[in-house]
Amino acid sequence: MADVAQAPADPRSGEGGADGSDSVELGGYHQELKRTLGSFQVFAISFAFISVAVGIFGTYDDVLRTAGPVGIWLWLVAGAGQILVALVVAQFAARIPLSGSSYQWASRLATPKIGWGFGWLSFCFLAVAVVAVDNALASQAFMPLAGMEPDEDAARVITLVVLLVQTVLAIASTRIVSVINTAP
């Protein structure tokens, strides 16, 4: 089979060669994929990100009041579905050579403008979701387990403390976060 010469890609398109290395190197970066997380660690982080536990804490009493004890079995079905979603997210995460998450995916599947929109939507989602998950953790799980009376001001303080701890962990190392997510 004869070799077919390819014209170089337009650097403004963000598409480079077959592996995308041209556009990366034009930006002043050397393409390198340093994998610090194993398969199980990526799965655990994906599963934690989906926040199945927060959904269970937040809806436990509603399900018991409306569906009765039989409602508990619905969580097995929902849990199985969430595990499938976590596996898909883990598979995508293992294949992204550059940071950027949904921006990268949308930019490569559609256009960089659509990727930019997805990037900002993801940022807004995370800015709201992380605080909501931490507040649910504080008010629905931590405070009852600690024997504290329901108090929104106390839940807000606990939420801020949890956000601070998460910030320190994110800054400290991805490895620390993976160890915490995979701890028994």
Short mmCIF file of C-alpha atoms in Angstrom, two decimals:
data_model
loop_
_atom_site.label_atom_id
_atom_site.label_comp_id
_atom_site.label_asym_id
_atom_site.label_seq_id
_atom_site.Cartn_x
_atom_site.Cartn_y
_atom_site.Cartn_z
CA MET A 1 0.00 0.00 0.00
CA ALA A 2 1.43 3.38 -0.97
CA ASP A 3 2.09 6.05 1.61
CA VAL A 4 -0.24 9.01 1.31
CA ALA A 5 1.21 12.40 2.21
CA GLN A 6 -0.97 14.50 4.45
CA ALA A 7 -1.07 18.26 4.42
CA PRO A 8 -0.23 19.81 7.77
CA ALA A 9 -3.27 20.79 9.79
CA ASP A 10 -4.17 24.41 10.37
CA PRO A 11 -2.74 25.29 13.84
CA ARG A 12 -5.74 27.53 14.54
CA SER A 13 -8.12 24.58 14.25
CA GLY A 14 -6.71 22.94 17.39
CA GLU A 15 -6.44 19.66 15.54
CA GLY A 16 -2.73 19.00 14.77
CA GLY A 17 -1.56 15.64 13.52
CA ALA A 18 -3.16 12.28 14.08
CA ASP A 19 -2.31 12.43 17.78
CA GLY A 20 -2.88 16.19 18.17
CA SER A 21 0.80 16.80 18.96
CA ASP A 22 1.30 19.60 16.40
CA SER A 23 -1.12 22.01 18.07
CA VAL A 24 0.21 21.17 21.52
CA GLU A 25 3.80 21.89 20.57
CA LEU A 26 2.79 25.10 18.75
CA GLY A 27 1.36 26.25 22.07
CA GLY A 28 4.75 25.78 23.72
CA TYR A 29 3.97 22.50 25.47
CA HIS A 30 5.60 19.13 25.11
CA GLN A 31 2.92 16.45 24.87
CA GLU A 32 3.24 14.11 27.80
CA LEU A 33 0.74 11.88 29.53
CA LYS A 34 1.76 11.13 33.09
CA ARG A 35 -0.67 8.64 34.56
CA THR A 36 -0.68 8.82 38.33
CA LEU A 37 -4.02 7.10 38.88
CA GLY A 38 -4.79 3.45 38.34
CA SER A 39 -7.97 2.07 36.79
CA PHE A 40 -9.69 1.47 40.12
CA GLN A 41 -8.73 4.94 41.36
CA VAL A 42 -10.21 6.60 38.25
CA PHE A 43 -13.36 4.51 38.73
CA ALA A 44 -13.61 5.47 42.43
CA ILE A 45 -13.22 9.17 41.66
CA SER A 46 -15.82 8.93 38.88
CA PHE A 47 -18.22 7.13 41.18
CA ALA A 48 -17.70 9.71 43.94
CA PHE A 49 -18.19 12.53 41.45
CA ILE A 50 -21.57 11.17 40.41
CA SER A 51 -22.57 11.52 44.08
CA VAL A 52 -24.71 8.43 44.50
CA ALA A 53 -24.25 8.59 48.26
CA VAL A 54 -25.56 12.16 48.44
CA GLY A 55 -28.66 11.14 46.50
CA ILE A 56 -29.25 8.27 48.89
CA PHE A 57 -28.85 10.50 51.96
CA GLY A 58 -31.10 13.17 50.51
CA THR A 59 -33.93 10.89 49.40
CA TYR A 60 -33.88 8.11 52.01
CA ASP A 61 -36.80 9.41 54.08
CA ASP A 62 -38.87 10.36 51.00
CA VAL A 63 -38.58 6.87 49.53
CA LEU A 64 -39.49 5.21 52.83
CA ARG A 65 -42.54 7.48 53.24
CA THR A 66 -43.85 7.09 49.69
CA ALA A 67 -42.82 3.57 48.63
CA GLY A 68 -42.27 1.88 51.96
CA PRO A 69 -39.57 -0.68 52.62
CA VAL A 70 -39.85 -1.96 49.05
CA GLY A 71 -38.39 1.37 47.90
CA ILE A 72 -34.98 0.30 49.18
CA TRP A 73 -34.72 -2.15 46.27
CA LEU A 74 -35.00 0.74 43.83
CA TRP A 75 -31.60 1.93 45.02
CA LEU A 76 -30.05 -1.30 43.76
CA VAL A 77 -31.37 -0.53 40.28
CA ALA A 78 -30.25 3.11 40.50
CA GLY A 79 -26.88 2.03 41.91
CA ALA A 80 -26.34 -0.38 39.00
CA GLY A 81 -27.13 2.41 36.55
CA GLN A 82 -24.76 4.80 38.31
CA ILE A 83 -21.99 2.20 38.21
CA LEU A 84 -22.45 1.97 34.43
CA VAL A 85 -22.23 5.76 34.16
CA ALA A 86 -19.12 5.75 36.36
CA LEU A 87 -17.50 3.15 34.11
CA VAL A 88 -18.17 5.30 31.03
CA VAL A 89 -16.75 8.40 32.74
CA ALA A 90 -13.71 6.39 33.88
CA GLN A 91 -13.20 5.13 30.32
CA PHE A 92 -13.30 8.69 28.96
CA ALA A 93 -10.98 9.93 31.70
CA ALA A 94 -8.43 7.27 30.82
CA ARG A 95 -8.38 8.47 27.21
CA ILE A 96 -8.02 12.23 27.62
CA PRO A 97 -4.37 13.12 26.95
CA LEU A 98 -4.80 16.78 27.96
CA SER A 99 -6.70 18.50 30.71
CA GLY A 100 -9.96 20.12 29.77
CA SER A 101 -12.65 17.48 30.32
CA SER A 102 -15.86 18.42 28.53
CA TYR A 103 -14.14 21.31 26.74
CA GLN A 104 -11.74 18.84 25.10
CA TRP A 105 -14.49 16.39 24.23
CA ALA A 106 -16.84 18.96 22.73
CA SER A 107 -14.02 20.76 20.90
CA ARG A 108 -12.91 17.58 19.21
CA LEU A 109 -16.38 16.20 18.54
CA ALA A 110 -17.84 19.50 17.30
CA THR A 111 -16.02 22.85 17.20
CA PRO A 112 -13.82 24.84 19.59
CA LYS A 113 -16.66 27.36 20.09
CA ILE A 114 -18.99 24.61 21.26
CA GLY A 115 -16.16 23.28 23.43
CA TRP A 116 -15.79 26.72 25.01
CA GLY A 117 -19.52 26.72 25.85
CA PHE A 118 -19.30 23.24 27.35
CA GLY A 119 -16.25 24.26 29.37
CA TRP A 120 -18.10 27.18 30.95
CA LEU A 121 -21.22 25.07 31.55
CA SER A 122 -19.05 22.50 33.32
CA PHE A 123 -17.43 25.20 35.42
CA CYS A 124 -20.83 26.61 36.45
CA PHE A 125 -22.15 23.13 37.20
CA LEU A 126 -19.16 22.30 39.38
CA ALA A 127 -19.31 25.64 41.19
CA VAL A 128 -22.91 24.89 42.21
CA ALA A 129 -22.76 21.09 42.52
CA VAL A 130 -19.73 20.92 44.80
CA VAL A 131 -21.28 23.37 47.27
CA ALA A 132 -24.66 21.59 47.09
CA VAL A 133 -23.09 18.18 47.68
CA ASP A 134 -21.02 19.48 50.59
CA ASN A 135 -24.05 21.17 52.14
CA ALA A 136 -26.09 17.97 51.79
CA LEU A 137 -23.24 16.03 53.37
CA ALA A 138 -23.14 18.48 56.29
CA SER A 139 -26.89 18.78 56.89
CA GLN A 140 -28.13 15.31 55.91
CA ALA A 141 -25.27 13.07 57.00
CA PHE A 142 -22.73 14.69 59.31
CA MET A 143 -25.01 16.66 61.62
CA PRO A 144 -27.42 13.76 62.34
CA LEU A 145 -24.52 11.34 62.84
CA ALA A 146 -22.82 13.80 65.20
CA GLY A 147 -26.08 14.24 67.15
CA MET A 148 -26.38 17.90 66.22
CA GLU A 149 -29.76 19.62 65.99
CA PRO A 150 -30.75 20.82 62.49
CA ASP A 151 -29.33 24.32 62.10
CA GLU A 152 -28.72 25.91 58.71
CA ASP A 153 -26.02 28.26 60.03
CA ALA A 154 -24.07 25.35 61.49
CA ALA A 155 -24.50 23.44 58.20
CA ARG A 156 -23.07 26.41 56.31
CA VAL A 157 -20.03 26.57 58.58
CA ILE A 158 -19.46 22.82 58.19
CA THR A 159 -19.87 23.22 54.42
CA LEU A 160 -17.21 25.94 54.35
CA VAL A 161 -14.84 23.77 56.40
CA VAL A 162 -15.40 20.83 54.03
CA LEU A 163 -14.80 23.11 51.02
CA LEU A 164 -11.57 24.33 52.60
CA VAL A 165 -10.40 20.75 53.23
CA GLN A 166 -11.27 19.82 49.63
CA THR A 167 -9.33 22.82 48.34
CA VAL A 168 -6.26 21.84 50.34
CA LEU A 169 -6.52 18.25 49.11
CA ALA A 170 -6.91 19.36 45.49
CA ILE A 171 -3.91 21.62 45.78
CA ALA A 172 -1.82 19.09 47.69
CA SER A 173 -2.02 16.23 45.25
CA THR A 174 -4.21 14.19 42.99
CA ARG A 175 -2.63 11.11 44.56
CA ILE A 176 -3.98 12.01 48.04
CA VAL A 177 -7.49 12.38 46.61
CA SER A 178 -7.21 9.00 44.87
CA VAL A 179 -6.05 7.33 48.11
CA ILE A 180 -9.00 8.82 50.03
CA ASN A 181 -11.51 7.78 47.33
CA THR A 182 -10.22 4.20 47.27
CA ALA A 183 -9.94 3.75 51.04
CA PRO A 184 -12.20 0.99 52.41
#
